[in-house]
Coordinates of C-alpha atoms and ligand atoms in Angstrom, one line a residue:
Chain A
X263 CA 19.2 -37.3 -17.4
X264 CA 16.1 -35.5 -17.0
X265 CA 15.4 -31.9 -17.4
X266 CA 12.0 -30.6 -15.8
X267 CA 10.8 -27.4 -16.2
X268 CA 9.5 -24.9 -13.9
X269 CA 5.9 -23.9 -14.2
X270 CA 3.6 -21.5 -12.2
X271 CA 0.5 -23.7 -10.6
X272 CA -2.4 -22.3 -9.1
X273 CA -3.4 -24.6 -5.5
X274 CA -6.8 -24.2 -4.6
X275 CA -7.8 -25.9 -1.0
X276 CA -11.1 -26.0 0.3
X277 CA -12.1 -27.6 3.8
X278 CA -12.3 -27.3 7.2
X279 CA -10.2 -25.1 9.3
X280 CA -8.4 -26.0 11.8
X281 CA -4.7 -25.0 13.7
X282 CA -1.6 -25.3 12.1
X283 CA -2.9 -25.8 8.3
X284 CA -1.5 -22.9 6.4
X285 CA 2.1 -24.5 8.3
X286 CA 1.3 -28.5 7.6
X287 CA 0.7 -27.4 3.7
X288 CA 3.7 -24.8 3.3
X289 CA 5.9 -27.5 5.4
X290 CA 5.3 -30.1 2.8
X291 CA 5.6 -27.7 -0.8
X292 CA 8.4 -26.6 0.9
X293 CA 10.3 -30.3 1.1
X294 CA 8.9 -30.5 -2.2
X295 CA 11.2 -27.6 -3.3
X296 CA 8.3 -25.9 -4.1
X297 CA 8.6 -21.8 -4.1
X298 CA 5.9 -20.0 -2.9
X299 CA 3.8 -16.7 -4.3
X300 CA 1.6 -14.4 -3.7
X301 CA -1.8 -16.1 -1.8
X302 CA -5.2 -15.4 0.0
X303 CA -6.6 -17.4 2.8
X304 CA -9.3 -16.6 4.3
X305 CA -12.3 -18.1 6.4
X306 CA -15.5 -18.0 5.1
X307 CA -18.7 -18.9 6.4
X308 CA -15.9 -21.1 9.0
X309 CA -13.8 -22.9 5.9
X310 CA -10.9 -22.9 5.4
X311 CA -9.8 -21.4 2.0
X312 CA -6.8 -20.5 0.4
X313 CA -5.2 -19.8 -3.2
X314 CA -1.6 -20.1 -3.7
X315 CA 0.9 -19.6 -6.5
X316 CA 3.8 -22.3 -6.3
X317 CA 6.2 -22.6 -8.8
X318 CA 7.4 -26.4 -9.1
X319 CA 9.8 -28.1 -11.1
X320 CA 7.4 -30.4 -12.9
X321 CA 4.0 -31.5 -14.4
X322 CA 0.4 -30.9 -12.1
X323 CA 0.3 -34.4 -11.5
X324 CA 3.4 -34.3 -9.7
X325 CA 2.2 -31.9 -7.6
X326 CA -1.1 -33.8 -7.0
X327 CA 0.6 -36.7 -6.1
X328 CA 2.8 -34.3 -3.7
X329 CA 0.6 -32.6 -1.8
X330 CA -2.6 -35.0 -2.2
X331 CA -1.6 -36.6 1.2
X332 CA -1.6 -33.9 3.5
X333 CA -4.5 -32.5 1.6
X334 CA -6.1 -35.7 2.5
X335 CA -4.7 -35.9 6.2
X336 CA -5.8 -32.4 6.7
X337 CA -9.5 -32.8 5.1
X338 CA -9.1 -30.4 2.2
X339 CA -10.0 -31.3 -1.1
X340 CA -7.3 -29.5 -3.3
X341 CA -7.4 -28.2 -7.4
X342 CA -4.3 -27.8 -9.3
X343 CA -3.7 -25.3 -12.3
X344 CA -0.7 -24.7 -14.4
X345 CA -1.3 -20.9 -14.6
X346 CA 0.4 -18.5 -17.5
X347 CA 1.3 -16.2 -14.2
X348 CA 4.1 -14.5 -13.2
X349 CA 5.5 -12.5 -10.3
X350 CA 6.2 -8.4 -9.8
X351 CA 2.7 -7.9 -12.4
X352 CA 0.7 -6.0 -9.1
X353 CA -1.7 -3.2 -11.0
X354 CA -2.1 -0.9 -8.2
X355 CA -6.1 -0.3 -7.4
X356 CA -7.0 3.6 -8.1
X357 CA -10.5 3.7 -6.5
X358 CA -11.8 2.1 -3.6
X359 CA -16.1 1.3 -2.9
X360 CA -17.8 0.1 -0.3
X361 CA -21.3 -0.8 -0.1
X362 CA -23.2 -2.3 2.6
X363 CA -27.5 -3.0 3.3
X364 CA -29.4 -5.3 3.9
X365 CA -28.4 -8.7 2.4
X366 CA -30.8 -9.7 0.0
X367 CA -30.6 -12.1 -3.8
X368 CA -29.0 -10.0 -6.3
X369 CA -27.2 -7.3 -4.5
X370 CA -24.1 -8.5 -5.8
X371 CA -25.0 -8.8 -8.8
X372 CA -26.7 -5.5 -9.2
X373 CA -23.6 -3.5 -8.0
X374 CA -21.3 -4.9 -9.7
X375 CA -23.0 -4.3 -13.2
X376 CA -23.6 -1.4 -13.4
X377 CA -19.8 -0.6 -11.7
X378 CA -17.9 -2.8 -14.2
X379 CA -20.4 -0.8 -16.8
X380 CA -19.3 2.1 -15.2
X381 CA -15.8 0.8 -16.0
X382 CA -14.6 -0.5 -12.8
X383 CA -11.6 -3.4 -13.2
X384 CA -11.9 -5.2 -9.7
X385 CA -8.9 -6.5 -8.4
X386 CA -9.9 -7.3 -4.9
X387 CA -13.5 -7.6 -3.6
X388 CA -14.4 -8.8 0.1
X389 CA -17.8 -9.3 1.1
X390 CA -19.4 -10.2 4.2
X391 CA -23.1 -10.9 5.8
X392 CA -23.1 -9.5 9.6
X393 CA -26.3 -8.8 11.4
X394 CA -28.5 -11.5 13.2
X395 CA -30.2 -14.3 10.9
X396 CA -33.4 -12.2 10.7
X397 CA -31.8 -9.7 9.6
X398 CA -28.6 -10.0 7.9
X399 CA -26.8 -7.2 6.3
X400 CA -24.1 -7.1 3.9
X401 CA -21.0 -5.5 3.2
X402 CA -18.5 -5.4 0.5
X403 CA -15.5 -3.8 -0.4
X404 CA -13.8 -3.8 -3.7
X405 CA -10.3 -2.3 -4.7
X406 CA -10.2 -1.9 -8.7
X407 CA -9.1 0.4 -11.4
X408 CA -11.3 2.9 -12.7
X409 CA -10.5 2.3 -16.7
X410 CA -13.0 5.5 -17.4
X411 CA -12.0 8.0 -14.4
X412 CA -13.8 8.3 -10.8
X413 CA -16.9 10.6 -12.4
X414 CA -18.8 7.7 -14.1
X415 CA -18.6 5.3 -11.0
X416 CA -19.9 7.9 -8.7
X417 CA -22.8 8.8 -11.3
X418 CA -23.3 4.8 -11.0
X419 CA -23.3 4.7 -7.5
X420 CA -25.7 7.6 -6.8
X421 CA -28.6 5.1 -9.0
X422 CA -27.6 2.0 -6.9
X423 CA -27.8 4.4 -3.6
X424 CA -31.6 5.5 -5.0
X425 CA -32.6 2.5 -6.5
X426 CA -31.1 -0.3 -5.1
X427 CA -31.4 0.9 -1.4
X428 CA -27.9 0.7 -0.8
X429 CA -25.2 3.0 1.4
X430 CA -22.4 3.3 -1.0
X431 CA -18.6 5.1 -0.4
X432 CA -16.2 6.0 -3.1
X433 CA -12.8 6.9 -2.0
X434 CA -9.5 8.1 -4.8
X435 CA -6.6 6.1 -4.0
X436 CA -3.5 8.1 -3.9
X437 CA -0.7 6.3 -3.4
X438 CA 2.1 8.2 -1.7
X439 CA 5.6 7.2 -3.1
X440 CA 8.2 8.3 -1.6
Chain B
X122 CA 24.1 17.4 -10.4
X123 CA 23.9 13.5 -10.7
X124 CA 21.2 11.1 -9.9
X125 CA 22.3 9.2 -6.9
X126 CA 21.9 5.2 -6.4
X127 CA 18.6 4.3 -4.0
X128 CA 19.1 1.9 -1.9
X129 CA 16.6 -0.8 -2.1
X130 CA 15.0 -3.1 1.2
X131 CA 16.4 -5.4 2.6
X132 CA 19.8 -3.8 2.1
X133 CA 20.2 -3.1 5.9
X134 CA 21.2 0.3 5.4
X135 CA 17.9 1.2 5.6
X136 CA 17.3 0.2 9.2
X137 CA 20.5 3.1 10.0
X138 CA 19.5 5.8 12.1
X139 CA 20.3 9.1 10.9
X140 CA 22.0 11.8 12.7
X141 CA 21.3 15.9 12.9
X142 CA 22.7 17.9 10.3
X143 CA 24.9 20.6 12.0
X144 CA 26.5 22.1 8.8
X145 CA 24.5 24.1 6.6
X146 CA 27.6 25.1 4.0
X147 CA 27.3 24.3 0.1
X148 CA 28.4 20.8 0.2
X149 CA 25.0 20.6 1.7
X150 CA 23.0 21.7 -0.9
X151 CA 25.4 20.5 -3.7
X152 CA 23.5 17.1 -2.5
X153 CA 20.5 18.3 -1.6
X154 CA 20.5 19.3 -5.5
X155 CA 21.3 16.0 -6.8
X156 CA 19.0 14.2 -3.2
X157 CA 16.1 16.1 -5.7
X158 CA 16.8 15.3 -9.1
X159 CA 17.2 11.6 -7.5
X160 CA 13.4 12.0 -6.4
X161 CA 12.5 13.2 -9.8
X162 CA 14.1 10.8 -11.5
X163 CA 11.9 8.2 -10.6
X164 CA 8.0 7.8 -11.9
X165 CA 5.7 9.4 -9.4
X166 CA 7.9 10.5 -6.3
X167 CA 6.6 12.6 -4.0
X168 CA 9.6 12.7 -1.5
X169 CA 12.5 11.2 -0.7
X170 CA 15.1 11.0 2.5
X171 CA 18.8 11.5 2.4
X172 CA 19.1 7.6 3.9
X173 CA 17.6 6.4 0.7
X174 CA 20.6 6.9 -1.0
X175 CA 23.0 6.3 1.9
X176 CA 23.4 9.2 3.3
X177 CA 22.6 8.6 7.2
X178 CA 21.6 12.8 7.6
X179 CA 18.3 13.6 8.7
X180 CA 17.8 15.6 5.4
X181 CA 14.0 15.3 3.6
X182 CA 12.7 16.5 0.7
X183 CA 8.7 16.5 -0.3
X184 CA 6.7 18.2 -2.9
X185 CA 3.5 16.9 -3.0
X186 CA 2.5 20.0 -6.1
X187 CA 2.0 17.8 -8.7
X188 CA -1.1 16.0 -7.5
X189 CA -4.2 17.8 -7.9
X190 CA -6.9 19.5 -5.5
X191 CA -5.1 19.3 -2.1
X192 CA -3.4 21.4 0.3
X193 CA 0.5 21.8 0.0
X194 CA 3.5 24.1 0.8
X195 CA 4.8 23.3 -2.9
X196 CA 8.8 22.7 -2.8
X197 CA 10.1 21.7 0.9
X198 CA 13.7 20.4 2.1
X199 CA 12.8 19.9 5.9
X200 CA 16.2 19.5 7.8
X201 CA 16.3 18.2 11.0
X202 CA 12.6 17.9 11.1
X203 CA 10.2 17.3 14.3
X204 CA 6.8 16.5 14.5
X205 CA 5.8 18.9 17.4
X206 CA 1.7 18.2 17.3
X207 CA -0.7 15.5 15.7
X208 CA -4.1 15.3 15.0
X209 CA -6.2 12.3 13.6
X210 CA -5.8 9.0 11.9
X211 CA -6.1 7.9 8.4
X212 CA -5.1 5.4 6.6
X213 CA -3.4 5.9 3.1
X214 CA -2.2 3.4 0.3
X215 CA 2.2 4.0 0.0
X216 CA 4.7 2.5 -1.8
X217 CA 8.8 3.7 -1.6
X218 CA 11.8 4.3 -3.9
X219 CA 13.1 1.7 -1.8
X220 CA 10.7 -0.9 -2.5
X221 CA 10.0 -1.9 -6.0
X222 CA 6.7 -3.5 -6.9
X223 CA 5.0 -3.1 -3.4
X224 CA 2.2 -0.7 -2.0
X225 CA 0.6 -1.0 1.1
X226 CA -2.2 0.4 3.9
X227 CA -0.5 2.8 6.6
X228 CA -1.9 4.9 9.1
X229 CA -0.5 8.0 9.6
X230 CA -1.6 11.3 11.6
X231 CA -3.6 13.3 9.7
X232 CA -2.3 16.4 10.6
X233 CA 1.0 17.5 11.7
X234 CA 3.0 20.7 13.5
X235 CA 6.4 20.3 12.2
X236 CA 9.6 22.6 13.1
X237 CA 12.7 21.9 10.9
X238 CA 15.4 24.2 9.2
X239 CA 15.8 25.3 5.8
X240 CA 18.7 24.6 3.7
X241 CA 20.8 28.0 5.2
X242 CA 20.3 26.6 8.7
X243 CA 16.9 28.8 9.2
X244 CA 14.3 27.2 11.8
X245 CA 10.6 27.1 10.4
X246 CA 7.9 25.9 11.4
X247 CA 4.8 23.9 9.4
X248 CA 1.2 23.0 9.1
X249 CA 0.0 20.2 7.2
X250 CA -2.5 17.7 6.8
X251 CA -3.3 14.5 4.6
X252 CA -1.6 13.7 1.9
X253 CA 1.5 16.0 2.4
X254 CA 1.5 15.0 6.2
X255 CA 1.7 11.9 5.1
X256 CA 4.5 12.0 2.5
X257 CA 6.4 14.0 5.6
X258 CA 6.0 10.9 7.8
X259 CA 6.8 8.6 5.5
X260 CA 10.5 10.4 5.0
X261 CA 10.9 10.9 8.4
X262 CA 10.5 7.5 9.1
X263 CA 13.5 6.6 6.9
X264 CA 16.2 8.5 8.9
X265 CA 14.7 6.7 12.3
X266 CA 15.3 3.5 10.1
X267 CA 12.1 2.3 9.5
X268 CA 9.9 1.5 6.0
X269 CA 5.8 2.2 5.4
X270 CA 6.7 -1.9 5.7
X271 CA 7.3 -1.7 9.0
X272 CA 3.7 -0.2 9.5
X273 CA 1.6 -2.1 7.6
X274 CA -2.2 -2.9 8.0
X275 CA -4.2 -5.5 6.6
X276 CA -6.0 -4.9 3.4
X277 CA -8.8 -6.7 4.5
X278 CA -11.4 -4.5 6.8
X279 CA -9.0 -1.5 6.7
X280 CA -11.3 1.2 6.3
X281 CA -10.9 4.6 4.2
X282 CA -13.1 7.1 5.0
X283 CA -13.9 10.2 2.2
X284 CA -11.2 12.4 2.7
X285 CA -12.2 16.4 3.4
X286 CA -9.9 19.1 4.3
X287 CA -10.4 21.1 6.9
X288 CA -8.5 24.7 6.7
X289 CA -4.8 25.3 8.0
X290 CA -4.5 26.9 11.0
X291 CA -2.5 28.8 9.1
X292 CA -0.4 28.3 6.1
X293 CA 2.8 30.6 7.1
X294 CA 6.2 28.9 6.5
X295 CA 7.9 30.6 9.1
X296 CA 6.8 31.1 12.7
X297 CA 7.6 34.8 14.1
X298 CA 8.7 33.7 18.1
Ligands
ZN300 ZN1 10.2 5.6 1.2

């Protein structure tokens, strides 16, 4: 008799979108007596992308060999990682920024320095590019924890508002329980 | 005084509505007495609703004082509390007693005109914005049965704006008819 164990995997899928994929994929991890955690899809730049926590009784190639068929029927070309994660660890996000301008190389790059030098954890960062294809702007948000208080991020985004050309917006989160 | 046991989504309790409170005699605020130690009790409440811990009363209790640099009216048990006028739109990051490990974007009015009675049965009436306007509604939701879960917006693209506080209308407890 054989006794697997149950380990945390991280699936990363990667393709075209297309209806009804997020329900073909959880259909089949599902048979699989897979359990599902936390995940992000989203579409971007019109693929299909998600990353998803299953826990599965058994070893990654198990759960290649499980889900590499609908990933192939499906288009998506699919990653597997046994992950150290766990459930219930959410670290609740203290500041929120936004920063939007026009997209150009190195934005990125340049704002997040100087706000992770600023202290800035990020836990959750969405960007986008809107505008025409002349001129494209971009915007990002991030959600993060400000390890050295509020005071030296907005110092570091008043320089990236003078010398990066930038609109920046720092807003406390105060979460309400009750 | 005893801390009383929350009860925690998805017991379905929590969808119970909860009825007008008609008797304002010391049983009352016997558990209005142990309703607040319950909210202190756990880390960082702000409020808490008498359905939390099964009683289906429309009894809430908020005190908002301990965060810094906003507007408040310190202490409040609001009994049979109405929202009588709204202003604005914002949307604020909650969690609840009732759910563990779990905060979420709501949108709430900004500012409210609440009547409600005091402990002894006295009617009063309220002005309040943000962050305390929004602890109110989040009670107040419980004893119509509904969680901040019910409400929730998406993370993505939800939009918080720099908060600034305009002045009360006026900061009197107690309307004078
Ligand atoms: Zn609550």
């Amino acid at each position: 008799m054989e006794f697997m164990v149950k380990n945390w995997f991280m699936l990363t899928l990667v393709g075209q979108d297309g209806p009804g994929i997020v329900a073909k994929l959880t259909g089949v991890l599902h048979a699989a007596n897979c359990n599902l955690g936390e995940a992000s899809m989203t579409r971007l730049g019109g693929n299909f992308t998600i990353m998803l926590m299953v826990e599965f009784e058994g070893v990654a190639e198990s759960l290649e060999k499980t889900i590499f068929p609908v990933c192939d029927s499906l288009n998506l070309r699919c990653h597997v990682d046994l992950i150290e994660g766990q459930l219930h660890r959410h670290v609740e996000p203290d500041v929120r920024i936004s920063v939007h301008g026009a997209d150009r190389a190195g934005i990125v790059a340049e704002a997040t320095k100087v706000l992770a030098e600023a202290g800035l954890n990020i836990l959750n960062l969405e960007s986008d590019v809107g505008g025409t294809s002349n001129a494209p702007i971009y915007i990002m948000h991030i959600e993060g924890v400000a390890s050295k208080g509020i005071e030296p991020l907005k110092e570091a985004l008043a320089v990236l508002d003078r010398e990066v050309d930038v609109v920046t917006d720092l807003s406390e989160i105060e979460i309400l329980r009750g | 005084m005893a801390i009383l046991e929350i009860l925690v989504y998805p017991d379905p309790r929590l969808k119970q509505v909860s009825t007008p409170v008609e008797k304002f005699d010391d049983s009352l605020r016997n558990f209005i007495a142990d309703l607040e130690e319950t909210m202190r009790a756990g880390p960082g409440g702000v409020g808490i609703a008498a359905p939390q811990v099964g009683r289906f009363e429309r009894i809430v209790i908020v005190d908002v004082s301990s965060k810094p640099k906003i507007p408040h009216h310190g202490h409040l048990v609001l009994i049979n509390p109405v929202v009588i006028q709204h202003d604005g739109w914002e949307v604020g990051r909650e969690g609840c007693l009732s759910v563990p490990n779990y905060t979420g974007n709501v949108g709430r009015w900004e500012q409210i005109r609440l009547s409600a009675q005091d402990q002894w049965g006295n009617a009063c009436v309220f002005e309040m914005q943000g962050f305390e306007a929004r602890a109110v509604q989040h009670e107040m939701d419980h004893l119509q049965g509904l969680l901040f879960l019910d409400r929730l917006v998406s993370r993505r693209g939800s939009l918080f704006k720099r908060k600034v506080y305009k002045p009360a209308v006026t900061n009197s407890n107690v309307e004078k008819d």
